[in-house]
Tab-separated table of N, CA and C in Angstrom:
chain	number	residue	atom	x	y	z
A	145	GLN	N	-5.061	36.921	64.741
A	145	GLN	CA	-5.236	37.408	63.408
A	145	GLN	C	-6.063	36.445	62.744
A	146	VAL	N	-7.391	37.084	62.244
A	146	VAL	CA	-8.555	36.466	61.712
A	146	VAL	C	-7.889	35.842	60.316
A	147	GLN	N	-8.470	34.395	59.858
A	147	GLN	CA	-7.817	34.199	58.450
A	147	GLN	C	-9.022	33.272	58.057
A	148	MET	N	-9.462	33.295	56.727
A	148	MET	CA	-10.444	32.466	56.130
A	148	MET	C	-9.925	31.922	54.904
A	149	VAL	N	-9.942	30.422	55.089
A	149	VAL	CA	-9.334	29.943	53.790
A	149	VAL	C	-10.196	29.018	52.996
A	150	GLU	N	-10.605	29.628	51.845
A	150	GLU	CA	-11.624	29.005	51.108
A	150	GLU	C	-10.936	27.758	50.329
A	151	SER	N	-12.014	26.739	49.635
A	151	SER	CA	-11.317	25.922	48.829
A	151	SER	C	-12.504	25.247	48.097
A	152	GLY	N	-12.270	24.480	47.123
A	152	GLY	CA	-13.442	23.631	46.529
A	152	GLY	C	-14.047	24.077	45.214
A	153	GLY	N	-13.414	25.272	44.853
A	153	GLY	CA	-13.776	25.909	43.447
A	153	GLY	C	-13.118	25.115	42.441
A	154	GLY	N	-13.503	25.299	41.157
A	154	GLY	CA	-13.013	24.396	39.932
A	154	GLY	C	-13.990	25.000	38.916
A	155	SER	N	-13.725	24.276	37.716
A	155	SER	CA	-14.418	24.167	36.485
A	155	SER	C	-15.253	23.264	36.169
A	156	VAL	N	-16.648	23.505	36.115
A	156	VAL	CA	-17.458	22.545	35.726
A	156	VAL	C	-18.509	23.012	34.693
A	157	GLN	N	-19.319	22.127	34.102
A	157	GLN	CA	-20.406	22.603	33.016
A	157	GLN	C	-21.498	22.934	33.655
A	158	ALA	N	-22.214	23.711	32.923
A	158	ALA	CA	-23.762	23.970	33.556
A	158	ALA	C	-24.397	22.770	33.949
A	159	GLY	N	-25.040	22.808	35.035
A	159	GLY	CA	-25.931	21.757	35.693
A	159	GLY	C	-25.147	20.698	36.495
A	160	GLY	N	-23.723	21.174	36.558
A	160	GLY	CA	-22.845	20.436	37.542
A	160	GLY	C	-22.954	21.052	39.019
A	161	SER	N	-22.136	20.451	39.907
A	161	SER	CA	-22.006	20.809	41.253
A	161	SER	C	-20.652	21.069	41.757
A	162	LEU	N	-20.750	21.881	42.849
A	162	LEU	CA	-19.443	22.014	43.564
A	162	LEU	C	-19.899	22.187	44.916
A	163	ARG	N	-18.941	21.977	45.851
A	163	ARG	CA	-19.027	22.245	47.226
A	163	ARG	C	-17.840	23.040	47.802
A	164	LEU	N	-18.102	24.338	48.129
A	164	LEU	CA	-17.032	25.293	48.788
A	164	LEU	C	-16.822	24.995	50.228
A	165	SER	N	-15.799	25.372	50.701
A	165	SER	CA	-15.586	25.100	52.181
A	165	SER	C	-14.535	26.192	52.553
A	166	CYS	N	-14.748	26.862	53.757
A	166	CYS	CA	-14.096	27.660	54.175
A	166	CYS	C	-13.805	27.404	55.679
A	167	ILE	N	-12.469	27.422	56.061
A	167	ILE	CA	-11.872	27.097	57.376
A	167	ILE	C	-11.444	28.451	57.985
A	168	VAL	N	-12.012	28.826	59.112
A	168	VAL	CA	-11.896	30.196	59.839
A	168	VAL	C	-10.927	29.803	60.961
A	169	SER	N	-10.001	30.600	61.139
A	169	SER	CA	-9.204	30.588	62.670
A	169	SER	C	-8.871	32.031	62.973
A	170	GLY	N	-8.569	32.182	64.283
A	170	GLY	CA	-8.181	33.430	64.752
A	170	GLY	C	-9.383	34.262	65.600
A	171	LEU	N	-10.567	33.439	65.609
A	171	LEU	CA	-11.763	34.322	66.312
A	171	LEU	C	-12.756	32.907	66.834
A	172	ASN	N	-13.513	33.377	67.627
A	172	ASN	CA	-14.335	32.378	68.222
A	172	ASN	C	-15.452	32.102	67.371
A	173	PHE	N	-15.404	31.343	66.346
A	173	PHE	CA	-16.196	30.796	65.384
A	173	PHE	C	-17.639	30.766	65.476
A	174	GLY	N	-17.943	30.089	66.619
A	174	GLY	CA	-19.321	29.591	67.074
A	174	GLY	C	-20.362	30.780	67.388
A	175	VAL	N	-19.723	31.786	67.581
A	175	VAL	CA	-20.691	32.910	68.046
A	175	VAL	C	-20.904	33.968	66.891
A	176	TYR	N	-20.229	33.661	65.679
A	176	TYR	CA	-20.386	34.704	64.443
A	176	TYR	C	-21.044	34.229	63.538
A	177	ALA	N	-22.011	35.024	62.734
A	177	ALA	CA	-22.662	34.526	61.646
A	177	ALA	C	-21.478	34.747	60.519
A	178	MET	N	-21.789	33.646	59.524
A	178	MET	CA	-20.827	33.459	58.430
A	178	MET	C	-21.536	33.660	57.172
A	179	GLY	N	-20.728	34.014	55.993
A	179	GLY	CA	-21.432	34.527	54.889
A	179	GLY	C	-20.448	34.049	53.730
A	180	TRP	N	-21.125	33.779	52.581
A	180	TRP	CA	-20.440	33.692	51.416
A	180	TRP	C	-20.827	34.908	50.491
A	181	PHE	N	-19.641	35.372	49.768
A	181	PHE	CA	-19.895	36.470	48.657
A	181	PHE	C	-19.270	35.965	47.631
A	182	ARG	N	-19.556	36.733	46.439
A	182	ARG	CA	-18.734	36.322	45.218
A	182	ARG	C	-18.602	37.612	44.374
A	183	GLN	N	-17.800	37.482	43.479
A	183	GLN	CA	-17.275	38.619	42.512
A	183	GLN	C	-16.949	38.300	41.094
A	184	ALA	N	-17.728	38.638	40.334
A	184	ALA	CA	-17.455	38.307	38.890
A	184	ALA	C	-16.766	39.454	38.363
A	185	PRO	N	-15.991	38.963	37.302
A	185	PRO	CA	-15.132	40.090	36.541
A	185	PRO	C	-16.002	41.269	36.108
A	186	GLY	N	-15.328	42.681	36.571
A	186	GLY	CA	-16.130	43.837	36.133
A	186	GLY	C	-17.347	44.048	36.969
A	187	LYS	N	-17.902	43.333	37.854
A	187	LYS	CA	-18.994	43.410	38.758
A	187	LYS	C	-18.478	43.677	40.242
A	188	GLU	N	-19.388	44.208	40.872
A	188	GLU	CA	-19.240	44.218	42.286
A	188	GLU	C	-19.495	42.870	43.081
A	189	ARG	N	-18.775	42.939	44.254
A	189	ARG	CA	-18.947	41.796	45.193
A	189	ARG	C	-20.549	41.828	45.646
A	190	GLU	N	-20.980	40.537	45.653
A	190	GLU	CA	-22.404	40.577	46.030
A	190	GLU	C	-22.523	39.395	47.205
A	191	GLY	N	-23.229	39.676	48.012
A	191	GLY	CA	-23.699	38.595	49.168
A	191	GLY	C	-24.356	37.430	48.502
A	192	VAL	N	-24.149	36.357	48.706
A	192	VAL	CA	-24.706	35.097	48.050
A	192	VAL	C	-25.721	34.374	49.341
A	193	SER	N	-25.026	34.160	50.326
A	193	SER	CA	-25.737	33.462	51.361
A	193	SER	C	-25.045	33.730	52.611
A	194	CYS	N	-25.881	33.473	53.794
A	194	CYS	CA	-25.231	33.741	55.166
A	194	CYS	C	-26.003	32.565	56.016
A	195	ILE	N	-25.488	32.435	57.302
A	195	ILE	CA	-25.920	31.482	58.195
A	195	ILE	C	-25.878	32.113	59.650
A	196	SER	N	-26.770	32.201	60.476
A	196	SER	CA	-26.276	32.782	61.763
A	196	SER	C	-25.454	31.677	62.746
A	197	TRP	N	-24.967	32.265	63.822
A	197	TRP	CA	-24.194	31.272	64.544
A	197	TRP	C	-24.729	30.013	64.842
A	198	ASN	N	-26.067	29.772	65.008
A	198	ASN	CA	-26.590	28.786	65.455
A	198	ASN	C	-27.539	27.917	64.514
A	199	GLY	N	-27.353	28.630	63.150
A	199	GLY	CA	-28.072	28.093	62.008
A	199	GLY	C	-29.484	28.441	61.870
A	200	ALA	N	-30.074	29.110	62.707
A	200	ALA	CA	-31.426	29.556	62.861
A	200	ALA	C	-31.816	30.550	61.986
A	201	VAL	N	-30.883	31.109	61.458
A	201	VAL	CA	-31.353	32.092	60.334
A	201	VAL	C	-30.476	31.868	59.029
A	202	ILE	N	-31.030	31.803	57.783
A	202	ILE	CA	-30.311	31.553	56.630
A	202	ILE	C	-30.863	32.304	55.493
A	203	TYR	N	-29.887	32.771	54.873
A	203	TYR	CA	-30.359	33.563	53.654
A	203	TYR	C	-29.508	33.409	52.384
A	204	TYR	N	-30.350	33.567	51.339
A	204	TYR	CA	-30.024	33.120	49.954
A	204	TYR	C	-30.210	34.456	48.946
A	205	ILE	N	-29.383	34.808	48.191
A	205	ILE	CA	-29.781	35.699	47.057
A	205	ILE	C	-30.787	34.962	46.123
A	206	ASP	N	-31.659	35.635	45.654
A	206	ASP	CA	-32.749	35.113	45.089
A	206	ASP	C	-32.117	34.098	43.863
A	207	SER	N	-31.274	34.455	43.055
A	207	SER	CA	-30.529	33.774	42.042
A	207	SER	C	-30.226	32.315	42.343
A	208	VAL	N	-29.919	32.195	43.498
A	208	VAL	CA	-29.427	30.637	43.880
A	208	VAL	C	-30.257	29.777	44.649
A	209	LYS	N	-31.425	30.453	45.164
A	209	LYS	CA	-32.389	29.974	45.783
A	209	LYS	C	-32.838	28.432	45.257
A	210	GLY	N	-32.806	27.383	46.185
A	210	GLY	CA	-33.178	26.094	45.689
A	210	GLY	C	-32.102	25.501	44.921
A	211	ARG	N	-30.908	26.128	44.744
A	211	ARG	CA	-29.704	25.279	44.056
A	211	ARG	C	-28.437	25.377	45.125
A	212	PHE	N	-28.464	26.143	46.041
A	212	PHE	CA	-27.176	26.520	46.900
A	212	PHE	C	-27.709	25.966	48.213
A	213	THR	N	-26.847	25.605	49.050
A	213	THR	CA	-27.026	25.161	50.647
A	213	THR	C	-25.982	25.794	51.304
A	214	ILE	N	-26.308	26.522	52.212
A	214	ILE	CA	-25.181	26.804	53.225
A	214	ILE	C	-25.362	25.822	54.560
A	215	SER	N	-24.154	25.639	54.914
A	215	SER	CA	-24.020	24.767	56.417
A	215	SER	C	-22.789	25.285	57.029
A	216	ARG	N	-22.765	24.990	58.129
A	216	ARG	CA	-21.686	25.212	59.066
A	216	ARG	C	-21.291	23.981	60.122
A	217	ASP	N	-20.254	23.999	60.514
A	217	ASP	CA	-19.952	22.950	61.595
A	217	ASP	C	-18.980	23.896	62.558
A	218	ASN	N	-19.702	24.115	63.813
A	218	ASN	CA	-18.786	24.874	64.494
A	218	ASN	C	-17.811	24.214	65.281
A	219	ALA	N	-17.883	22.934	65.345
A	219	ALA	CA	-16.811	22.101	66.123
A	219	ALA	C	-15.487	21.981	65.289
A	220	LYS	N	-15.575	22.419	63.822
A	220	LYS	CA	-14.569	22.325	62.903
A	220	LYS	C	-14.245	23.744	62.254
A	221	ASN	N	-14.923	24.677	62.896
A	221	ASN	CA	-14.645	26.155	62.411
A	221	ASN	C	-14.900	26.280	60.942
A	222	THR	N	-15.846	25.458	60.301
A	222	THR	CA	-16.001	25.560	58.826
A	222	THR	C	-17.456	25.679	58.702
A	223	VAL	N	-17.620	26.604	57.265
A	223	VAL	CA	-18.763	26.845	56.819
A	223	VAL	C	-18.591	26.568	55.334
A	224	SER	N	-19.681	25.902	54.616
A	224	SER	CA	-19.654	25.317	53.573
A	224	SER	C	-20.770	25.942	52.738
A	225	LEU	N	-20.566	25.738	51.308
A	225	LEU	CA	-21.613	26.073	50.272
A	225	LEU	C	-21.781	25.018	49.351
A	226	GLN	N	-22.756	24.352	49.304
A	226	GLN	CA	-23.161	23.413	48.352
A	226	GLN	C	-23.902	24.114	47.304
A	227	MET	N	-23.342	23.865	45.923
A	227	MET	CA	-23.702	24.393	44.748
A	227	MET	C	-24.320	23.282	43.727
A	228	ASN	N	-25.453	23.295	43.330
A	228	ASN	CA	-26.077	22.397	42.629
A	228	ASN	C	-26.517	23.099	41.341
A	229	SER	N	-26.769	22.395	40.420
A	229	SER	CA	-27.410	22.886	39.240
A	229	SER	C	-26.955	24.431	38.631
A	230	LEU	N	-25.302	24.185	38.630
A	230	LEU	CA	-24.680	25.342	38.448
A	230	LEU	C	-24.889	26.093	36.834
A	231	LYS	N	-25.075	27.484	36.990
A	231	LYS	CA	-24.934	28.217	35.729
A	231	LYS	C	-23.880	28.930	35.451
A	232	PRO	N	-23.745	29.206	33.985
A	232	PRO	CA	-22.744	30.107	33.476
A	232	PRO	C	-22.653	31.351	34.560
A	233	GLU	N	-23.770	31.923	35.011
A	233	GLU	CA	-23.940	33.229	35.804
A	233	GLU	C	-23.273	33.102	36.963
A	234	ASP	N	-23.041	32.022	37.429
A	234	ASP	CA	-22.587	31.573	38.740
A	234	ASP	C	-21.073	31.643	38.867
A	235	THR	N	-20.333	31.915	37.540
A	235	THR	CA	-19.164	32.194	37.441
A	235	THR	C	-18.463	33.324	38.265
A	236	ALA	N	-17.707	33.162	39.109
A	236	ALA	CA	-17.036	34.275	39.989
A	236	ALA	C	-15.978	33.752	40.892
A	237	MET	N	-15.345	34.694	41.523
A	237	MET	CA	-14.577	34.220	42.600
A	237	MET	C	-15.278	34.312	43.992
A	238	TYR	N	-15.371	33.175	44.629
A	238	TYR	CA	-16.200	33.129	45.622
A	238	TYR	C	-15.262	33.244	47.267
A	239	TYR	N	-15.823	34.184	47.998
A	239	TYR	CA	-15.205	34.215	49.249
A	239	TYR	C	-16.092	34.229	50.303
A	240	CYS	N	-15.477	33.597	51.568
A	240	CYS	CA	-16.348	33.341	52.732
A	240	CYS	C	-16.035	34.767	53.714
A	241	ALA	N	-16.814	35.191	54.676
A	241	ALA	CA	-16.421	36.217	55.498
A	241	ALA	C	-17.074	35.930	56.886
A	242	ALA	N	-16.394	35.928	57.802
A	242	ALA	CA	-16.465	35.901	59.349
A	242	ALA	C	-17.133	37.195	59.697
A	243	ASP	N	-18.181	37.003	60.562
A	243	ASP	CA	-18.793	37.884	61.625
A	243	ASP	C	-19.485	38.990	60.431
A	244	VAL	N	-20.512	38.761	59.885
A	244	VAL	CA	-21.329	39.361	58.774
A	244	VAL	C	-22.744	39.520	59.716
A	245	VAL	N	-23.509	40.612	59.085
A	245	VAL	CA	-24.830	40.818	59.346
A	245	VAL	C	-25.710	39.812	58.564
A	246	CYS	N	-26.482	38.911	59.046
A	246	CYS	CA	-27.185	38.047	58.497
A	246	CYS	C	-28.525	38.019	58.693
A	247	THR	N	-29.518	38.441	57.989
A	247	THR	CA	-30.897	38.425	58.284
A	247	THR	C	-31.654	37.650	57.233
A	248	PRO	N	-32.768	37.518	57.175
A	248	PRO	CA	-33.665	36.699	56.237
A	248	PRO	C	-33.558	37.395	54.932
A	249	GLY	N	-33.191	38.700	54.912
A	249	GLY	CA	-33.399	39.494	53.636
A	249	GLY	C	-32.008	40.055	53.155
A	250	MET	N	-30.818	39.606	53.935
A	250	MET	CA	-29.546	40.374	53.266
A	250	MET	C	-28.672	39.604	54.202
A	251	VAL	N	-27.456	39.784	53.527
A	251	VAL	CA	-26.053	39.722	54.310
A	251	VAL	C	-25.296	40.722	53.924
A	252	MET	N	-24.481	41.085	54.892
A	252	MET	CA	-23.421	42.248	54.578
A	252	MET	C	-22.289	42.104	55.469
A	253	PRO	N	-21.011	42.485	55.128
A	253	PRO	CA	-20.006	42.122	55.710
A	253	PRO	C	-19.739	43.146	56.667
A	254	VAL	N	-19.411	43.124	58.050
A	254	VAL	CA	-19.000	43.883	59.292
A	254	VAL	C	-17.725	44.496	58.995
A	255	ARG	N	-16.878	43.611	58.535
A	255	ARG	CA	-15.595	44.357	58.308
A	255	ARG	C	-14.902	44.015	56.863
A	256	ASP	N	-14.006	44.655	56.370
A	256	ASP	CA	-13.506	44.646	54.986
A	256	ASP	C	-12.374	43.568	55.062
A	257	ARG	N	-12.772	42.151	55.527
A	257	ARG	CA	-11.749	41.224	55.754
A	257	ARG	C	-12.201	39.891	54.872
A	258	TRP	N	-11.182	39.590	54.143
A	258	TRP	CA	-11.378	38.471	53.209
A	258	TRP	C	-10.229	37.493	52.947
A	259	GLY	N	-10.649	36.282	52.874
A	259	GLY	CA	-9.792	35.388	52.489
A	259	GLY	C	-8.989	35.362	50.863
A	260	GLN	N	-8.410	34.288	50.402
A	260	GLN	CA	-7.935	34.536	49.116
A	260	GLN	C	-9.017	34.201	48.119
A	261	GLY	N	-10.212	33.703	48.448
A	261	GLY	CA	-11.030	33.400	47.593
A	261	GLY	C	-10.850	32.162	46.839
A	262	THR	N	-11.845	31.307	46.241
A	262	THR	CA	-11.808	30.196	45.449
A	262	THR	C	-12.359	30.297	44.030
A	263	GLN	N	-12.039	30.273	42.874
A	263	GLN	CA	-12.637	30.544	41.720
A	263	GLN	C	-13.621	29.549	41.075
A	264	VAL	N	-14.787	29.942	40.845
A	264	VAL	CA	-15.820	29.079	40.214
A	264	VAL	C	-15.985	29.395	38.911
A	265	THR	N	-15.990	28.459	37.821
A	265	THR	CA	-16.007	28.752	36.472
A	265	THR	C	-16.957	27.812	36.004
A	266	VAL	N	-18.157	28.035	35.311
A	266	VAL	CA	-19.057	27.198	34.746
A	266	VAL	C	-19.500	27.538	33.555
A	267	SER	N	-19.158	26.596	32.564
A	267	SER	CA	-19.301	26.683	30.866
A	267	SER	C	-20.395	26.200	30.434
A	268	SER	N	-21.112	26.931	29.416
A	268	SER	CA	-22.389	26.431	29.123
A	268	SER	C	-22.175	25.202	27.999
């Protein structure tokens, strides 16, 4: 059974930073692309970033480019999202997803499989 456990969310003021982490179990982590998604109240879930199995392909949605950095540690089955210069519009529940389609232009989940998420709230 595949499990994703996200952590690291919280409440910060605009301009602050948070580092999200996701530990994955139940699959061969090192062969799958990983992604981060977010969902704000009343909005659809959107893909924020992804990283291929070896880190060779990385994607960011335009609104976070230059502020967010995705990374992975295949030895620890962990994918992280460093978020700097946070803005109120970054407020959302953030989810990681294992086994995503990750290209330089987009990220899309292969399965409807999600962890519990971690809440990020940015105040102005």
